[in-house]
Tab-separated table of C-alpha atoms in Angstrom:
chain	number	residue	atom	x	y	z
D	114	ALA	CA	-118.180	120.528	86.310
D	115	LEU	CA	-121.585	119.008	85.770
D	116	GLU	CA	-120.015	115.631	85.025
D	117	ALA	CA	-117.989	115.807	88.255
D	118	ARG	CA	-121.209	116.420	90.190
D	119	LEU	CA	-123.073	113.736	88.366
D	120	ARG	CA	-120.324	111.171	88.999
D	121	ALA	CA	-120.054	112.171	92.694
D	122	GLY	CA	-123.759	111.696	93.107
D	123	MET	CA	-123.767	108.334	91.392
D	124	THR	CA	-120.656	107.178	93.478
D	125	ALA	CA	-122.594	108.171	96.640
D	126	ARG	CA	-125.507	105.980	95.539
D	127	GLY	CA	-123.358	103.025	94.725
D	128	TYR	CA	-123.255	103.063	91.043
D	129	ALA	CA	-120.032	101.256	89.614
D	130	VAL	CA	-117.583	103.263	87.349
D	131	PRO	CA	-118.597	101.389	84.126
D	132	VAL	CA	-122.296	102.321	84.789
D	133	GLN	CA	-121.221	105.885	85.335
D	134	ASP	CA	-119.255	105.870	82.050
D	135	ASP	CA	-122.289	104.542	80.148
D	136	VAL	CA	-124.492	107.273	81.500
D	137	VAL	CA	-121.865	110.109	80.723
D	138	ARG	CA	-121.459	108.655	77.315
D	139	GLY	CA	-125.175	108.614	76.599
D	140	ILE	CA	-125.626	112.172	77.674
D	141	THR	CA	-122.648	113.293	75.577
D	142	SER	CA	-123.970	111.467	72.551
D	143	PHE	CA	-127.323	113.064	72.876
D	144	ALA	CA	-125.851	116.445	73.138
D	145	LEU	CA	-124.372	116.070	69.650
D	146	TYR	CA	-127.863	116.081	68.047
D	147	GLY	CA	-130.452	116.914	70.839
D	148	PHE	CA	-130.056	120.668	70.535
D	149	PRO	CA	-130.528	120.747	66.738
D	150	GLU	CA	-133.442	118.239	67.125
D	151	SER	CA	-135.274	120.519	69.501
D	152	HIS	CA	-134.786	123.384	67.210
D	153	ALA	CA	-135.958	121.373	64.196
D	154	ALA	CA	-139.183	120.554	65.956
D	155	SER	CA	-139.870	124.141	67.068
D	156	PHE	CA	-139.171	125.542	63.597
D	157	ALA	CA	-141.261	122.802	62.044
D	158	LEU	CA	-144.260	123.994	64.048
D	159	LEU	CA	-143.564	127.680	63.036
D	160	VAL	CA	-143.314	126.609	59.398
D	161	TYR	CA	-146.511	124.537	59.498
D	162	ALA	CA	-148.422	127.424	61.212
D	163	SER	CA	-147.022	130.019	58.876
D	164	ALA	CA	-147.686	127.905	55.729
D	165	TYR	CA	-151.322	127.424	56.936
D	166	LEU	CA	-151.927	131.193	57.482
D	167	ARG	CA	-150.249	132.095	54.188
D	168	ALA	CA	-152.455	129.601	52.279
D	169	HIS	CA	-155.749	130.282	54.034
D	170	PHE	CA	-155.445	133.989	55.295
D	171	PRO	CA	-152.910	135.491	52.794
D	172	ALA	CA	-153.951	139.122	53.420
D	173	THR	CA	-153.771	138.918	57.241
D	174	TYR	CA	-150.399	137.036	56.909
D	175	CYS	CA	-148.999	139.684	54.572
D	176	ALA	CA	-150.171	142.594	56.789
D	177	ALA	CA	-148.613	140.849	59.937
D	178	LEU	CA	-145.266	140.411	58.138
D	179	LEU	CA	-145.232	144.023	57.016
D	180	ASN	CA	-146.082	145.269	60.525
D	181	HIS	CA	-143.389	143.277	62.144
D	182	TRP	CA	-140.539	144.159	59.778
D	183	PRO	CA	-137.601	144.158	60.126
D	184	MET	CA	-137.893	140.405	60.610
D	185	GLY	CA	-137.571	137.287	58.488
D	186	PHE	CA	-135.596	136.847	55.352
D	187	TYR	CA	-137.320	138.895	52.753
D	188	HIS	CA	-137.640	142.742	52.311
D	189	PRO	CA	-141.229	144.210	52.473
D	190	ALA	CA	-141.152	144.845	48.727
D	191	THR	CA	-140.793	141.162	48.076
D	192	VAL	CA	-143.435	140.298	50.661
D	193	VAL	CA	-145.886	142.622	48.835
D	194	LYS	CA	-145.154	141.227	45.394
D	195	ASP	CA	-145.432	137.613	46.591
D	196	ALA	CA	-148.858	138.447	48.212
D	197	GLN	CA	-149.965	140.010	44.889
D	198	ARG	CA	-148.957	136.988	42.954
D	199	HIS	CA	-151.102	134.911	45.269
D	200	GLY	CA	-154.261	136.936	44.859
D	201	VAL	CA	-153.891	139.641	47.511
D	202	ARG	CA	-154.886	143.121	46.446
D	203	ILE	CA	-152.480	145.741	47.866
D	204	ALA	CA	-153.989	149.195	48.287
D	205	PRO	CA	-151.608	152.234	48.335
D	206	ILE	CA	-150.838	154.525	51.271
D	207	ASP	CA	-153.686	157.086	51.665
D	208	VAL	CA	-154.051	159.581	54.410
D	209	THR	CA	-157.880	159.174	54.231
D	210	ARG	CA	-157.665	155.479	54.760
D	211	SER	CA	-154.264	154.211	56.055
D	212	ASP	CA	-153.428	153.634	59.770
D	213	TRP	CA	-149.956	153.676	61.064
D	214	GLY	CA	-149.599	149.944	60.489
D	215	CYS	CA	-150.776	147.854	57.448
D	216	THR	CA	-154.352	146.660	57.853
D	217	ARG	CA	-156.623	144.163	56.164
D	218	GLU	CA	-159.526	145.928	54.417
D	219	GLY	CA	-163.029	144.591	53.666
D	220	VAL	CA	-164.415	141.240	54.240
D	221	PRO	CA	-161.882	138.387	54.498
D	222	SER	CA	-162.802	136.934	51.080
D	223	GLU	CA	-161.606	140.248	49.431
D	224	GLN	CA	-157.995	139.582	50.544
D	225	ARG	CA	-157.048	143.284	50.498
D	226	VAL	CA	-154.273	144.936	52.436
D	227	ARG	CA	-153.986	148.767	52.972
D	228	LEU	CA	-150.304	149.859	53.319
D	229	GLY	CA	-149.547	151.751	56.488
D	230	LEU	CA	-148.166	155.174	57.033
D	231	LYS	CA	-145.142	153.712	58.805
D	232	TYR	CA	-143.637	152.906	55.500
D	233	VAL	CA	-143.312	156.630	54.506
D	234	ARG	CA	-139.792	157.370	55.081
D	235	GLY	CA	-139.353	160.575	57.221
D	236	LEU	CA	-142.913	160.484	58.651
D	237	ARG	CA	-142.845	160.626	62.348
D	238	GLU	CA	-144.982	158.138	64.294
D	239	ALA	CA	-146.463	161.211	66.239
D	240	THR	CA	-147.564	162.738	62.988
D	241	GLY	CA	-149.068	159.441	62.048
D	242	ALA	CA	-150.966	159.365	65.320
D	243	ALA	CA	-152.118	162.919	64.841
D	244	LEU	CA	-153.337	162.093	61.393
D	245	VAL	CA	-155.431	159.076	62.448
D	246	ALA	CA	-156.931	161.093	65.358
D	247	ALA	CA	-157.844	164.053	63.149
D	248	ARG	CA	-159.438	161.805	60.522
D	249	ALA	CA	-161.553	160.109	63.406
D	250	GLN	CA	-162.978	163.683	64.163
D	251	GLY	CA	-164.227	164.059	60.537
D	252	ALA	CA	-163.122	163.593	56.874
D	253	PHE	CA	-160.618	166.051	55.415
D	254	ARG	CA	-162.158	168.776	53.279
D	255	SER	CA	-159.018	169.772	51.394
D	256	LEU	CA	-155.347	169.443	51.227
D	257	ASP	CA	-155.115	172.678	53.332
D	258	ASP	CA	-157.587	171.449	55.789
D	259	PHE	CA	-155.425	168.227	56.126
D	260	ARG	CA	-152.334	170.401	56.699
D	261	ARG	CA	-154.130	172.598	59.377
D	262	ARG	CA	-155.458	169.707	61.346
D	263	VAL	CA	-152.537	167.292	61.226
D	264	ARG	CA	-149.668	169.878	61.124
D	265	PRO	CA	-146.987	167.786	59.403
D	266	ASN	CA	-143.712	169.400	58.724
D	267	ALA	CA	-142.619	170.311	55.140
D	268	THR	CA	-140.617	167.096	54.666
D	269	GLU	CA	-143.447	164.895	55.753
D	270	LEU	CA	-145.864	166.727	53.493
D	271	GLU	CA	-143.646	166.331	50.451
D	272	ALA	CA	-143.033	162.652	51.034
D	273	LEU	CA	-146.838	162.040	51.399
D	274	ALA	CA	-147.499	164.026	48.166
D	275	GLU	CA	-144.725	162.201	46.190
D	276	VAL	CA	-146.070	158.718	47.182
D	277	GLY	CA	-149.640	159.715	46.262
D	278	ALA	CA	-150.957	159.594	49.832
D	279	LEU	CA	-152.679	163.011	49.472
D	280	THR	CA	-154.687	162.060	46.362
D	281	HIS	CA	-158.046	161.914	48.081
D	282	THR	CA	-157.837	164.824	50.642
D	283	ASP	CA	-160.157	166.865	48.491
D	284	PRO	CA	-163.609	165.249	48.155
D	285	SER	CA	-164.480	167.280	45.054
D	286	ARG	CA	-161.794	165.644	42.921
D	287	PRO	CA	-158.517	163.584	43.201
D	288	TRP	CA	-155.117	165.272	42.991
D	289	HIS	CA	-152.386	163.688	40.913
D	290	ARG	CA	-149.068	163.505	42.746
D	291	ARG	CA	-147.350	166.419	41.026
D	292	GLU	CA	-150.445	168.602	41.643
D	293	ALA	CA	-150.123	167.723	45.372
D	294	LEU	CA	-146.436	168.497	45.220
D	295	TRP	CA	-147.174	171.896	43.744
D	296	GLN	CA	-149.583	172.713	46.462
D	297	VAL	CA	-147.238	171.453	49.145
D	298	HIS	CA	-144.454	173.733	47.924
D	299	ALA	CA	-146.929	176.612	47.951
D	300	PHE	CA	-147.670	175.830	51.614
D	301	ALA	CA	-144.027	176.573	52.469
D	302	ALA	CA	-144.676	180.278	51.908
D	303	VAL	CA	-147.779	180.282	54.045
D	304	PRO	CA	-147.957	179.810	57.907
D	305	ALA	CA	-149.766	176.729	59.241
D	306	GLY	CA	-152.686	179.016	60.225
D	307	GLY	CA	-152.637	181.160	56.985
D	308	VAL	CA	-155.152	181.212	54.147
D	309	LEU	CA	-154.502	179.663	50.860
D	310	ASP	CA	-157.484	180.897	48.906
D	311	ALA	CA	-155.409	182.149	45.971
D	312	VAL	CA	-153.535	178.906	45.678
D	313	ASP	CA	-156.679	176.931	45.977
D	314	VAL	CA	-158.364	178.865	43.111
D	315	ALA	CA	-155.407	178.354	40.793
D	316	ARG	CA	-154.965	174.611	41.551
D	317	ASP	CA	-156.521	173.390	38.311
D	318	GLU	CA	-153.929	175.445	36.472
D	319	ALA	CA	-150.917	173.788	38.102
D	320	PRO	CA	-148.467	173.645	35.118
D	321	VAL	CA	-147.211	170.094	35.857
D	322	PRO	CA	-147.999	166.866	34.026
D	323	ALA	CA	-149.077	163.783	36.010
D	324	MET	CA	-146.387	161.230	36.685
D	325	THR	CA	-146.098	158.399	34.291
D	326	LEU	CA	-146.575	154.819	35.642
D	327	ALA	CA	-142.876	154.164	35.713
D	328	GLU	CA	-142.289	157.533	37.573
D	329	ARG	CA	-145.042	156.535	40.182
D	330	VAL	CA	-143.333	153.204	40.709
D	331	ALA	CA	-139.873	154.855	41.120
D	332	ALA	CA	-141.319	157.373	43.551
D	333	ASP	CA	-142.966	154.641	45.587
D	334	TYR	CA	-139.593	152.798	45.926
D	335	ARG	CA	-137.880	156.036	46.768
D	336	VAL	CA	-140.241	157.055	49.440
D	337	THR	CA	-141.504	153.813	50.961
D	338	GLY	CA	-139.248	151.006	49.633
D	339	LEU	CA	-142.190	149.159	48.142
D	340	THR	CA	-144.997	149.650	45.655
D	341	ALA	CA	-148.649	148.620	45.273
D	342	GLY	CA	-148.155	149.163	41.625
D	343	PRO	CA	-146.539	146.787	39.149
D	344	HIS	CA	-143.162	145.159	39.620
D	345	PRO	CA	-140.352	147.133	38.054
D	346	MET	CA	-139.413	144.223	35.903
D	347	ALA	CA	-142.891	144.294	34.331
D	348	LEU	CA	-142.182	147.766	32.954
D	349	LEU	CA	-139.184	146.304	31.209
D	350	ARG	CA	-140.738	143.164	29.908
D	351	GLU	CA	-141.338	144.247	26.301
D	352	GLY	CA	-137.789	145.093	25.757
D	353	LEU	CA	-136.489	141.947	27.610
D	354	THR	CA	-138.774	139.785	25.502
D	355	ALA	CA	-137.358	141.331	22.372
D	356	ARG	CA	-133.908	140.289	23.542
D	357	GLY	CA	-135.001	136.721	24.265
D	358	ILE	CA	-135.051	137.117	28.009
D	359	VAL	CA	-137.780	134.977	29.526
D	360	PRO	CA	-139.838	135.523	32.741
D	361	VAL	CA	-138.884	133.467	35.782
D	362	ALA	CA	-142.117	131.536	35.654
D	363	GLU	CA	-141.532	130.458	32.033
D	364	PHE	CA	-137.876	129.430	32.882
D	365	ALA	CA	-139.156	127.238	35.725
D	366	ARG	CA	-141.360	125.407	33.157
D	367	GLY	CA	-138.443	124.642	30.952
D	368	ALA	CA	-136.885	121.218	30.271
D	369	HIS	CA	-134.142	119.959	32.549
D	370	GLY	CA	-130.776	120.991	31.307
D	371	ALA	CA	-132.040	123.514	28.795
D	372	GLY	CA	-130.499	126.909	28.705
D	373	ALA	CA	-132.335	130.262	28.981
D	374	SER	CA	-131.660	133.850	29.744
D	375	VAL	CA	-133.556	135.442	32.708
D	376	ALA	CA	-133.387	138.879	34.345
D	377	GLY	CA	-134.572	140.146	37.738
D	378	VAL	CA	-133.932	142.301	40.756
D	379	VAL	CA	-131.393	140.661	43.098
D	380	ILE	CA	-133.238	140.501	46.473
D	381	THR	CA	-130.781	138.291	48.416
D	382	ARG	CA	-127.190	137.225	48.040
D	383	GLN	CA	-124.895	134.860	50.087
D	384	LYS	CA	-121.720	136.479	51.200
D	385	PRO	CA	-118.890	135.413	51.638
D	386	PRO	CA	-118.853	132.724	48.862
D	387	THR	CA	-118.335	129.029	49.566
D	388	ALA	CA	-114.817	127.470	49.926
D	389	LYS	CA	-114.945	126.607	46.186
D	390	GLY	CA	-115.813	130.236	45.267
D	391	PHE	CA	-119.493	129.771	44.510
D	392	PHE	CA	-122.114	132.290	45.806
D	393	PHE	CA	-125.858	132.322	45.556
D	394	VAL	CA	-128.286	134.942	44.588
D	395	THR	CA	-132.143	135.138	44.395
D	396	LEU	CA	-133.674	137.009	41.443
D	397	GLU	CA	-137.217	138.447	41.444
D	398	ASP	CA	-139.313	139.463	38.615
D	399	GLU	CA	-143.039	140.039	38.187
D	400	THR	CA	-143.673	136.327	37.889
D	401	GLY	CA	-141.659	134.811	40.748
D	402	LEU	CA	-138.350	134.033	42.349
D	403	LEU	CA	-135.325	132.215	40.959
D	404	ASN	CA	-132.321	131.020	42.908
D	405	ALA	CA	-129.080	131.024	40.987
D	406	ILE	CA	-125.702	129.568	41.719
D	407	VAL	CA	-122.802	131.785	40.494
D	408	LYS	CA	-119.333	130.504	39.803
């Protein structure tokens, strides 16, 4: 329809048919690459800007990616680990410090990101807003003070305790995660306005051991899908090394054509496979990423 209008206009203005054919042919030819070309230019600008920010403002870049997820190619857990490998310190979720979104803490040279409350599965945004508002009125004096002022439901309290976000609600001493969980379950039997003096007195006698590092990492992934702690593969490295399995970074330094065994978490995969039956996966360990072609 556009071509018909174009030719009618050129005819009205006295352009011969061969000239019209040349014009139409030129437009059609450009259409074969003009659209991808414009996209290439647009994405090149985005890539340049992103690379600049990632190189010079890694903490800000990391926090921005986490706050705008879901977007992009990689899961937040991978974004966090990549940032840590590039010198960004990731601070855990903490009800005495975290906002709803992830934030950059300290001076820019510190490159520190505080994980946000939004990553606690099951925590309502309204509860997050109430938490931040209550904290602005004054520091929490105890775990029960936090419960009274913020009024999270039982599920939210348990999730916050399991991920370690309630560790610093008592200024007199930190709670470990299972102590906080012990207290949270005691709250279930007491109304929100009730008194917990008996529980508070016995808190030092909570008959529960602290979580191991592996248990804390597992709890982080279960509750938030990411961790400020070590990569899970780091916890397995001693056993992997004993079996001759090398880290991704060491594999990348190997000679061309040399064989090696690597292991990692599969963070992306191409589906369906190619016409020849190949598919692609990306492995991640504590040292980096590795793209693999699988036959």
